[in-house]
Amino acid sequence: MDLKFKFVHFAIVVLFLVQLGESQNATFDITKYGAKSDADISEALLSAFKEACQSTSPSTIVIPKGTFQMNQVKLEGPCKGPLELQIQATLKAPSDPNQLKTGEWLTINKLDGFTMYGGGTLDGQGKAAWECKESKKCTKLPNNLSFNSLTNSIIKDITTLDSKSFHVNVNQCKNLTFLHFNVKAPDDSPNTDGIHISRSSAVNVTESTFSTGDDCVSIGDETEQLHITKVTCGPGHGISVGSLGGNPGEKPVVGVFVKNCTFISTDNGVRIKTWPASHPGVVSDVHFEDIIVQNVSNPILIDQVYCPSGKCNKDLPSQVKISNVTIQNIKGTSRTQNAVSLLCSKGAPCEGVEVGDIEITYSGKEGPATSKCENIKPNLKGKQSPNVCSFAGAPAPAPAPAASSSS
């Protein structure tokens, strides 16, 4: 009996150790797959991912500290277990846009329970591409990061630098969080949106900073339950719902919450933009609350005649319906006299817009800050400075010009 008991006890211990080993993260360091400093790590990363993706236990791909070159890479699931990509390094894209094929620089698709972290930087080396775009020799340029069909995932402690186009494109994702995420590009870099989100739900962007040449966050169609909190934006074009109505069949944007954010020397603060002569669309349940603006050209803007190229038929109204919007507790300074512009469509006037506790000052020689409104009768609450929609019947001038943007 004693021998039998010892055997059973030994078997239980072995089984426990096996299960413990399986439950621990497996690590896949790309240097073990041939990655070398200042050399292209694309194949090494793909090889590490292929093995990690087959692991049934949680796995971590490690790109250690250092500087590595990386060509275009696509990591595509589904995988058998949760996967982490730990980027400690600075990754550099080819500076010549002609070296990159159609697609984005780093694409991550069809993963559940994915985490990217590590304090690293993805340097798109975009300067040559921006010059190429300005000279009209380049048309489609790659984004730094593309996330497609991710669920229950988090991107944290990552910096994206000088992307050739959008820094991040989010498409068809659900329950995706950006935390301590940093975007950096010059204020004159063209079309370098920080994060563009579309066809996604339950996306969170929090405690992050954006300084770029276009929208800090831009929101496309079929976006639902997006929460943007504790974000600092500037320079850039602000946080924008839209532009919308440019394509047929766009699905509604419902549930956008922008709270506790700060805008510094941006072209816009909080904005909803739709094209004139547009296709039908819907924007509803949008809330801009507890916002600080510092030296911002258009702190509060609904623009339903958005036309950066100047080649639109503004005689035909936008058919995008905007409703159930809250603009609450926005304070700071405007770079232009017209601090609040609510320019809604005569074809689909805004409804259910509530404006409360606005304190925005302007110190220019033209006089104090003003507001302009068209095709809207907002519900006003609390203090209004400037007085909002005091002259709703007067024609509204165009909002202060911003740099041209295709987004």
Short mmCIF file of C-alpha atoms in Angstrom, two decimals:
data_model
loop_
_atom_site.label_atom_id
_atom_site.label_comp_id
_atom_site.label_asym_id
_atom_site.label_seq_id
_atom_site.Cartn_x
_atom_site.Cartn_y
_atom_site.Cartn_z
CA MET A 1 0.00 0.00 0.00
CA ASP A 2 2.81 2.36 0.83
CA LEU A 3 4.47 1.82 -2.55
CA LYS A 4 1.17 2.30 -4.37
CA PHE A 5 0.50 5.52 -2.47
CA LYS A 6 3.94 6.88 -3.37
CA PHE A 7 3.37 6.06 -7.05
CA VAL A 8 -0.01 7.85 -7.10
CA HIS A 9 1.49 10.84 -5.30
CA PHE A 10 4.36 10.96 -7.83
CA ALA A 11 1.91 10.83 -10.75
CA ILE A 12 -0.13 13.71 -9.34
CA VAL A 13 2.99 15.85 -8.90
CA VAL A 14 4.13 15.15 -12.47
CA LEU A 15 0.69 15.99 -13.84
CA PHE A 16 0.64 19.24 -11.83
CA LEU A 17 4.05 20.26 -13.16
CA VAL A 18 3.02 19.52 -16.74
CA GLN A 19 -0.14 21.61 -16.37
CA LEU A 20 1.83 24.40 -14.71
CA GLY A 21 4.27 24.46 -17.61
CA GLU A 22 1.46 24.58 -20.13
CA SER A 23 -0.23 27.47 -18.30
CA GLN A 24 2.89 29.66 -18.36
CA ASN A 25 3.59 31.98 -21.26
CA ALA A 26 5.80 30.63 -23.99
CA THR A 27 8.31 33.24 -25.22
CA PHE A 28 9.39 33.64 -28.84
CA ASP A 29 12.33 36.06 -29.10
CA ILE A 30 12.85 37.14 -32.71
CA THR A 31 16.64 37.12 -32.25
CA LYS A 32 16.35 33.33 -31.96
CA TYR A 33 14.84 33.38 -35.47
CA GLY A 34 17.68 35.28 -37.10
CA ALA A 35 16.80 38.91 -36.35
CA LYS A 36 19.84 41.18 -36.18
CA SER A 37 20.21 44.82 -35.23
CA ASP A 38 19.86 47.32 -38.11
CA ALA A 39 18.74 44.52 -40.46
CA ASP A 40 15.31 43.61 -41.82
CA ILE A 41 13.46 41.52 -39.24
CA SER A 42 10.38 40.78 -41.37
CA GLU A 43 11.09 37.07 -41.91
CA ALA A 44 12.19 36.53 -38.31
CA LEU A 45 8.99 38.12 -36.99
CA LEU A 46 6.83 36.07 -39.33
CA SER A 47 8.59 32.85 -38.26
CA ALA A 48 8.17 33.66 -34.56
CA PHE A 49 4.51 34.50 -35.11
CA LYS A 50 3.87 31.27 -37.00
CA GLU A 51 5.09 29.20 -34.06
CA ALA A 52 3.48 31.36 -31.39
CA CYS A 53 0.14 31.26 -33.18
CA GLN A 54 0.09 27.44 -32.89
CA SER A 55 0.57 27.51 -29.13
CA THR A 56 -2.53 26.59 -27.12
CA SER A 57 -1.14 28.38 -24.05
CA PRO A 58 -0.55 32.15 -23.90
CA SER A 59 2.49 33.17 -25.91
CA THR A 60 4.68 36.27 -26.18
CA ILE A 61 6.67 37.39 -29.20
CA VAL A 62 9.55 39.60 -28.06
CA ILE A 63 11.28 42.25 -30.17
CA PRO A 64 14.06 43.26 -27.75
CA LYS A 65 15.60 46.68 -27.26
CA GLY A 66 17.62 48.03 -30.16
CA THR A 67 16.97 49.42 -33.62
CA PHE A 68 15.68 47.14 -36.36
CA GLN A 69 14.64 47.64 -39.96
CA MET A 70 11.32 46.10 -40.93
CA ASN A 71 9.62 45.77 -44.29
CA GLN A 72 5.88 45.12 -44.66
CA VAL A 73 4.56 42.44 -42.31
CA LYS A 74 1.10 40.89 -41.96
CA LEU A 75 0.31 38.83 -38.86
CA GLU A 76 -2.96 37.02 -39.39
CA GLY A 77 -4.91 34.68 -37.14
CA PRO A 78 -6.91 33.11 -35.80
CA CYS A 79 -4.42 31.66 -33.32
CA LYS A 80 -4.89 28.77 -30.90
CA GLY A 81 -4.28 30.85 -27.77
CA PRO A 82 -3.88 34.43 -26.55
CA LEU A 83 -0.89 36.20 -28.09
CA GLU A 84 1.24 39.15 -26.99
CA LEU A 85 3.59 41.20 -29.15
CA GLN A 86 6.14 42.89 -26.91
CA ILE A 87 7.93 45.63 -28.85
CA GLN A 88 10.80 47.08 -26.85
CA ALA A 89 12.72 48.23 -29.92
CA THR A 90 12.57 51.05 -32.41
CA LEU A 91 11.34 49.61 -35.72
CA LYS A 92 12.10 51.57 -38.88
CA ALA A 93 10.12 51.34 -42.11
CA PRO A 94 11.80 51.80 -45.50
CA SER A 95 11.98 55.54 -46.12
CA ASP A 96 11.36 55.13 -49.86
CA PRO A 97 7.60 54.63 -50.35
CA ASN A 98 8.27 52.75 -53.59
CA GLN A 99 9.85 49.93 -51.55
CA LEU A 100 6.49 49.16 -49.97
CA LYS A 101 3.89 47.17 -51.89
CA THR A 102 0.14 47.73 -51.73
CA GLY A 103 -1.08 47.56 -48.16
CA GLU A 104 0.08 48.84 -44.79
CA TRP A 105 3.39 48.62 -42.97
CA LEU A 106 2.37 46.39 -40.05
CA THR A 107 -1.01 44.66 -40.35
CA ILE A 108 -2.55 42.52 -37.61
CA ASN A 109 -5.72 40.59 -38.43
CA LYS A 110 -8.25 38.20 -36.88
CA LEU A 111 -6.93 37.80 -33.35
CA ASP A 112 -8.80 37.44 -30.07
CA GLY A 113 -7.18 38.39 -26.77
CA PHE A 114 -4.24 40.13 -28.48
CA THR A 115 -1.92 42.54 -26.64
CA MET A 116 0.73 44.84 -28.10
CA TYR A 117 2.96 46.60 -25.58
CA GLY A 118 6.57 47.15 -24.55
CA GLY A 119 7.42 50.84 -24.82
CA GLY A 120 8.72 50.57 -28.36
CA THR A 121 8.42 52.90 -31.36
CA LEU A 122 7.26 52.24 -34.91
CA ASP A 123 9.02 54.83 -37.07
CA GLY A 124 7.36 55.16 -40.46
CA GLN A 125 10.12 57.51 -41.76
CA GLY A 126 7.47 59.43 -43.63
CA LYS A 127 9.28 62.56 -44.81
CA ALA A 128 10.15 61.29 -48.30
CA ALA A 129 6.61 59.92 -48.71
CA TRP A 130 5.04 63.28 -47.73
CA GLU A 131 7.21 65.03 -50.32
CA CYS A 132 6.23 62.42 -52.89
CA LYS A 133 2.55 62.99 -52.09
CA GLU A 134 2.89 66.76 -52.35
CA SER A 135 4.49 66.39 -55.77
CA LYS A 136 1.59 64.07 -56.77
CA LYS A 137 4.03 61.29 -57.66
CA CYS A 138 2.57 59.05 -54.95
CA THR A 139 -1.09 58.27 -54.48
CA LYS A 140 -1.79 55.52 -51.92
CA LEU A 141 0.69 55.55 -49.05
CA PRO A 142 0.84 52.90 -46.30
CA ASN A 143 -0.39 53.41 -42.76
CA ASN A 144 1.99 52.51 -39.94
CA LEU A 145 -0.47 50.13 -38.27
CA SER A 146 -3.61 48.39 -39.45
CA PHE A 147 -5.82 46.44 -37.03
CA ASN A 148 -8.60 44.37 -38.59
CA SER A 149 -11.07 42.03 -36.89
CA LEU A 150 -9.42 42.16 -33.47
CA THR A 151 -11.56 41.31 -30.42
CA ASN A 152 -10.90 41.73 -26.70
CA SER A 153 -7.50 43.27 -27.37
CA ILE A 154 -5.29 46.05 -26.01
CA ILE A 155 -2.58 48.28 -27.48
CA LYS A 156 -0.58 50.04 -24.75
CA ASP A 157 2.71 51.84 -24.19
CA ILE A 158 3.49 52.08 -27.90
CA THR A 159 4.59 55.10 -29.97
CA THR A 160 3.95 55.53 -33.69
CA LEU A 161 6.19 58.09 -35.34
CA ASP A 162 6.11 59.86 -38.73
CA SER A 163 3.73 57.53 -40.53
CA LYS A 164 3.58 57.92 -44.30
CA SER A 165 -0.23 58.13 -44.05
CA PHE A 166 -2.60 57.30 -41.15
CA HIS A 167 -0.74 56.17 -38.05
CA VAL A 168 -3.42 53.60 -37.21
CA ASN A 169 -6.43 52.26 -39.06
CA VAL A 170 -8.99 50.30 -37.02
CA ASN A 171 -11.54 48.26 -38.98
CA GLN A 172 -14.12 45.70 -37.88
CA CYS A 173 -12.78 45.49 -34.33
CA LYS A 174 -14.71 44.89 -31.10
CA ASN A 175 -13.62 45.64 -27.55
CA LEU A 176 -10.26 47.16 -28.46
CA THR A 177 -8.42 49.54 -26.09
CA PHE A 178 -5.59 52.00 -26.73
CA LEU A 179 -3.86 52.96 -23.47
CA HIS A 180 -0.79 55.20 -23.07
CA PHE A 181 -0.60 55.32 -26.87
CA ASN A 182 1.48 58.07 -28.47
CA VAL A 183 1.32 59.54 -31.96
CA LYS A 184 4.02 61.90 -33.22
CA ALA A 185 4.37 63.65 -36.57
CA PRO A 186 4.98 67.27 -37.72
CA ASP A 187 1.96 69.57 -37.92
CA ASP A 188 2.43 69.91 -41.70
CA SER A 189 2.58 66.17 -42.41
CA PRO A 190 -0.29 65.38 -44.83
CA ASN A 191 -3.11 62.95 -44.01
CA THR A 192 -1.38 61.59 -40.91
CA ASP A 193 -4.50 60.89 -38.83
CA GLY A 194 -3.60 59.48 -35.44
CA ILE A 195 -6.25 56.73 -35.21
CA HIS A 196 -8.98 56.27 -37.80
CA ILE A 197 -11.83 54.06 -36.59
CA SER A 198 -14.65 52.58 -38.69
CA ARG A 199 -17.01 49.59 -38.68
CA SER A 200 -16.03 48.89 -35.08
CA SER A 201 -17.67 48.81 -31.66
CA ALA A 202 -16.57 49.22 -28.05
CA VAL A 203 -13.26 50.90 -28.88
CA ASN A 204 -11.58 52.85 -26.07
CA VAL A 205 -8.81 55.44 -26.44
CA THR A 206 -7.57 56.68 -23.09
CA GLU A 207 -4.62 58.43 -21.42
CA SER A 208 -2.93 58.95 -24.79
CA THR A 209 -1.24 61.83 -26.63
CA PHE A 210 -1.45 62.89 -30.26
CA SER A 211 0.61 65.45 -32.13
CA THR A 212 0.21 65.13 -35.88
CA GLY A 213 -0.73 66.82 -39.16
CA ASP A 214 -4.35 65.72 -39.38
CA ASP A 215 -7.14 64.52 -37.06
CA CYS A 216 -5.89 63.13 -33.77
CA VAL A 217 -8.80 60.69 -33.92
CA SER A 218 -11.12 60.41 -36.92
CA ILE A 219 -14.34 58.44 -36.81
CA GLY A 220 -15.80 56.74 -39.86
CA ASP A 221 -19.12 55.07 -40.53
CA GLU A 222 -20.52 52.11 -38.57
CA THR A 223 -18.67 53.12 -35.42
CA GLU A 224 -20.58 52.33 -32.22
CA GLN A 225 -19.82 52.95 -28.54
CA LEU A 226 -16.49 54.70 -28.93
CA HIS A 227 -15.03 56.20 -25.74
CA ILE A 228 -12.19 58.75 -25.94
CA THR A 229 -11.03 59.95 -22.51
CA LYS A 230 -8.05 61.78 -21.04
CA VAL A 231 -6.51 62.41 -24.44
CA THR A 232 -4.22 65.34 -25.28
CA CYS A 233 -4.39 66.48 -28.91
CA GLY A 234 -2.10 69.03 -30.51
CA PRO A 235 -0.92 69.97 -32.97
CA GLY A 236 -3.50 68.42 -35.27
CA HIS A 237 -7.01 68.85 -36.62
CA GLY A 238 -8.84 67.81 -33.46
CA ILE A 239 -11.15 64.86 -32.81
CA SER A 240 -13.59 64.47 -35.69
CA VAL A 241 -16.69 62.45 -36.42
CA GLY A 242 -16.41 62.13 -40.19
CA SER A 243 -16.13 63.14 -42.82
CA LEU A 244 -19.38 61.33 -43.62
CA GLY A 245 -21.77 61.10 -46.55
CA GLY A 246 -19.13 60.78 -49.23
CA ASN A 247 -19.99 57.19 -50.12
CA PRO A 248 -23.30 55.37 -50.67
CA GLY A 249 -24.45 52.89 -48.06
CA GLU A 250 -22.58 54.32 -45.10
CA LYS A 251 -23.95 52.89 -41.86
CA PRO A 252 -24.81 55.00 -38.78
CA VAL A 253 -22.33 56.35 -36.26
CA VAL A 254 -23.98 55.80 -32.87
CA GLY A 255 -22.50 56.37 -29.43
CA VAL A 256 -19.37 58.56 -29.39
CA PHE A 257 -18.18 59.82 -26.02
CA VAL A 258 -15.31 62.35 -25.89
CA LYS A 259 -14.60 63.36 -22.30
CA ASN A 260 -11.84 64.96 -20.22
CA CYS A 261 -9.70 65.80 -23.26
CA THR A 262 -7.36 68.74 -23.93
CA PHE A 263 -6.70 70.42 -27.28
CA ILE A 264 -3.59 72.58 -27.68
CA SER A 265 -3.05 74.82 -30.76
CA THR A 266 -5.17 72.59 -32.99
CA ASP A 267 -7.11 73.62 -36.11
CA ASN A 268 -10.28 72.24 -34.52
CA GLY A 269 -11.40 70.99 -31.15
CA VAL A 270 -14.43 68.70 -31.23
CA ARG A 271 -15.96 68.39 -34.68
CA ILE A 272 -18.64 66.62 -36.73
CA LYS A 273 -18.10 66.98 -40.49
CA THR A 274 -20.21 65.85 -43.42
CA TRP A 275 -20.02 66.53 -47.13
CA PRO A 276 -22.52 68.75 -48.95
CA ALA A 277 -24.49 67.05 -51.74
CA SER A 278 -23.93 63.87 -49.74
CA HIS A 279 -25.40 60.42 -49.60
CA PRO A 280 -27.78 59.75 -46.68
CA GLY A 281 -26.31 58.95 -43.29
CA VAL A 282 -26.89 59.10 -39.54
CA VAL A 283 -24.88 60.48 -36.61
CA SER A 284 -26.52 60.04 -33.21
CA ASP A 285 -25.74 59.87 -29.50
CA VAL A 286 -22.55 61.96 -29.59
CA HIS A 287 -21.24 63.58 -26.41
CA PHE A 288 -18.42 66.12 -26.07
CA GLU A 289 -17.97 66.85 -22.38
CA ASP A 290 -15.40 68.34 -19.98
CA ILE A 291 -13.07 69.66 -22.68
CA ILE A 292 -10.21 72.18 -22.42
CA VAL A 293 -9.20 74.15 -25.52
CA GLN A 294 -6.02 76.24 -25.66
CA ASN A 295 -5.47 78.49 -28.68
CA VAL A 296 -7.75 76.39 -30.92
CA SER A 297 -9.05 77.77 -34.24
CA ASN A 298 -12.49 76.11 -34.23
CA PRO A 299 -13.08 74.88 -30.67
CA ILE A 300 -16.63 73.60 -31.32
CA LEU A 301 -17.67 72.78 -34.86
CA ILE A 302 -20.51 71.04 -36.65
CA ASP A 303 -19.67 71.47 -40.34
CA GLN A 304 -22.18 70.03 -42.80
CA VAL A 305 -20.63 71.84 -45.73
CA TYR A 306 -17.19 70.27 -45.27
CA CYS A 307 -15.27 70.66 -48.52
CA PRO A 308 -11.49 71.02 -48.10
CA SER A 309 -10.84 70.89 -51.84
CA GLY A 310 -13.35 73.63 -52.65
CA LYS A 311 -14.71 71.47 -55.48
CA CYS A 312 -18.07 70.53 -53.94
CA ASN A 313 -21.61 71.50 -54.91
CA LYS A 314 -22.51 73.46 -51.80
CA ASP A 315 -25.89 74.36 -53.26
CA LEU A 316 -27.06 70.82 -52.50
CA PRO A 317 -27.36 70.06 -48.78
CA SER A 318 -25.85 67.21 -46.82
CA GLN A 319 -28.24 64.30 -46.27
CA VAL A 320 -26.51 63.13 -43.10
CA LYS A 321 -28.85 63.50 -40.11
CA ILE A 322 -27.23 64.62 -36.87
CA SER A 323 -29.20 64.16 -33.63
CA ASN A 324 -28.87 63.65 -29.88
CA VAL A 325 -25.63 65.58 -29.40
CA THR A 326 -24.36 66.95 -26.07
CA ILE A 327 -21.76 69.74 -25.95
CA GLN A 328 -21.09 70.32 -22.27
CA ASN A 329 -18.48 72.09 -20.13
CA ILE A 330 -15.99 73.27 -22.74
CA LYS A 331 -13.58 75.95 -21.58
CA GLY A 332 -10.49 77.77 -22.81
CA THR A 333 -9.28 80.09 -25.56
CA SER A 334 -10.00 80.39 -29.27
CA ARG A 335 -7.46 81.40 -31.92
CA THR A 336 -10.26 82.94 -33.99
CA GLN A 337 -13.20 85.15 -33.06
CA ASN A 338 -15.81 82.60 -34.14
CA ALA A 339 -15.44 80.08 -31.31
CA VAL A 340 -18.63 78.07 -31.82
CA SER A 341 -19.93 77.05 -35.26
CA LEU A 342 -23.01 74.85 -35.52
CA LEU A 343 -23.57 74.77 -39.26
CA CYS A 344 -26.21 72.12 -39.88
CA SER A 345 -27.80 71.00 -43.13
CA LYS A 346 -30.91 72.66 -44.51
CA GLY A 347 -31.82 69.28 -46.00
CA ALA A 348 -31.52 67.46 -42.66
CA PRO A 349 -31.42 70.00 -39.80
CA CYS A 350 -29.76 68.96 -36.56
CA GLU A 351 -32.11 67.81 -33.79
CA GLY A 352 -31.73 67.18 -30.08
CA VAL A 353 -28.52 69.18 -29.66
CA GLU A 354 -27.85 70.34 -26.09
CA VAL A 355 -25.21 72.99 -25.36
CA GLY A 356 -24.26 73.87 -21.79
CA ASP A 357 -21.56 75.64 -19.79
CA ILE A 358 -19.39 77.06 -22.55
CA GLU A 359 -16.61 79.47 -21.52
CA ILE A 360 -14.35 80.24 -24.48
CA THR A 361 -12.57 83.57 -24.79
CA TYR A 362 -10.92 85.38 -27.70
CA SER A 363 -8.51 88.27 -27.24
CA GLY A 364 -8.13 89.55 -30.81
CA LYS A 365 -8.73 93.10 -31.97
CA GLU A 366 -12.06 92.15 -33.63
CA GLY A 367 -13.78 91.93 -30.27
CA PRO A 368 -14.97 89.11 -28.00
CA ALA A 369 -15.67 85.56 -29.11
CA THR A 370 -18.82 84.90 -31.16
CA SER A 371 -20.89 81.96 -32.37
CA LYS A 372 -22.64 81.16 -35.65
CA CYS A 373 -25.49 78.74 -36.27
CA GLU A 374 -27.50 77.43 -39.22
CA ASN A 375 -30.46 75.06 -39.32
CA ILE A 376 -30.32 74.24 -35.62
CA LYS A 377 -32.27 75.17 -32.48
CA PRO A 378 -30.12 73.88 -29.63
CA ASN A 379 -31.31 73.36 -26.10
CA LEU A 380 -29.18 75.76 -24.06
CA LYS A 381 -28.25 75.11 -20.43
CA GLY A 382 -26.00 76.82 -17.93
CA LYS A 383 -23.59 79.61 -18.86
CA GLN A 384 -22.88 80.45 -22.50
CA SER A 385 -19.81 82.51 -23.34
CA PRO A 386 -19.99 83.36 -26.15
CA ASN A 387 -23.78 83.36 -26.41
CA VAL A 388 -24.58 80.34 -28.55
CA CYS A 389 -26.89 80.80 -31.55
CA SER A 390 -27.84 84.36 -30.57
CA PHE A 391 -28.05 85.23 -34.24
CA ALA A 392 -29.33 81.95 -35.61
CA GLY A 393 -31.07 83.70 -38.50
CA ALA A 394 -27.94 85.40 -39.79
CA PRO A 395 -25.82 83.82 -42.54
CA ALA A 396 -22.85 81.98 -41.10
CA PRO A 397 -19.33 82.49 -42.42
CA ALA A 398 -17.19 79.48 -43.14
CA PRO A 399 -15.20 78.20 -40.17
CA ALA A 400 -11.54 79.15 -39.90
CA PRO A 401 -9.52 77.42 -42.66
CA ALA A 402 -7.53 74.33 -41.79
CA ALA A 403 -4.90 72.47 -43.72
CA SER A 404 -6.29 70.34 -46.53
CA SER A 405 -7.29 66.84 -45.48
CA SER A 406 -8.81 63.91 -47.31
CA SER A 407 -10.15 62.37 -44.12
#
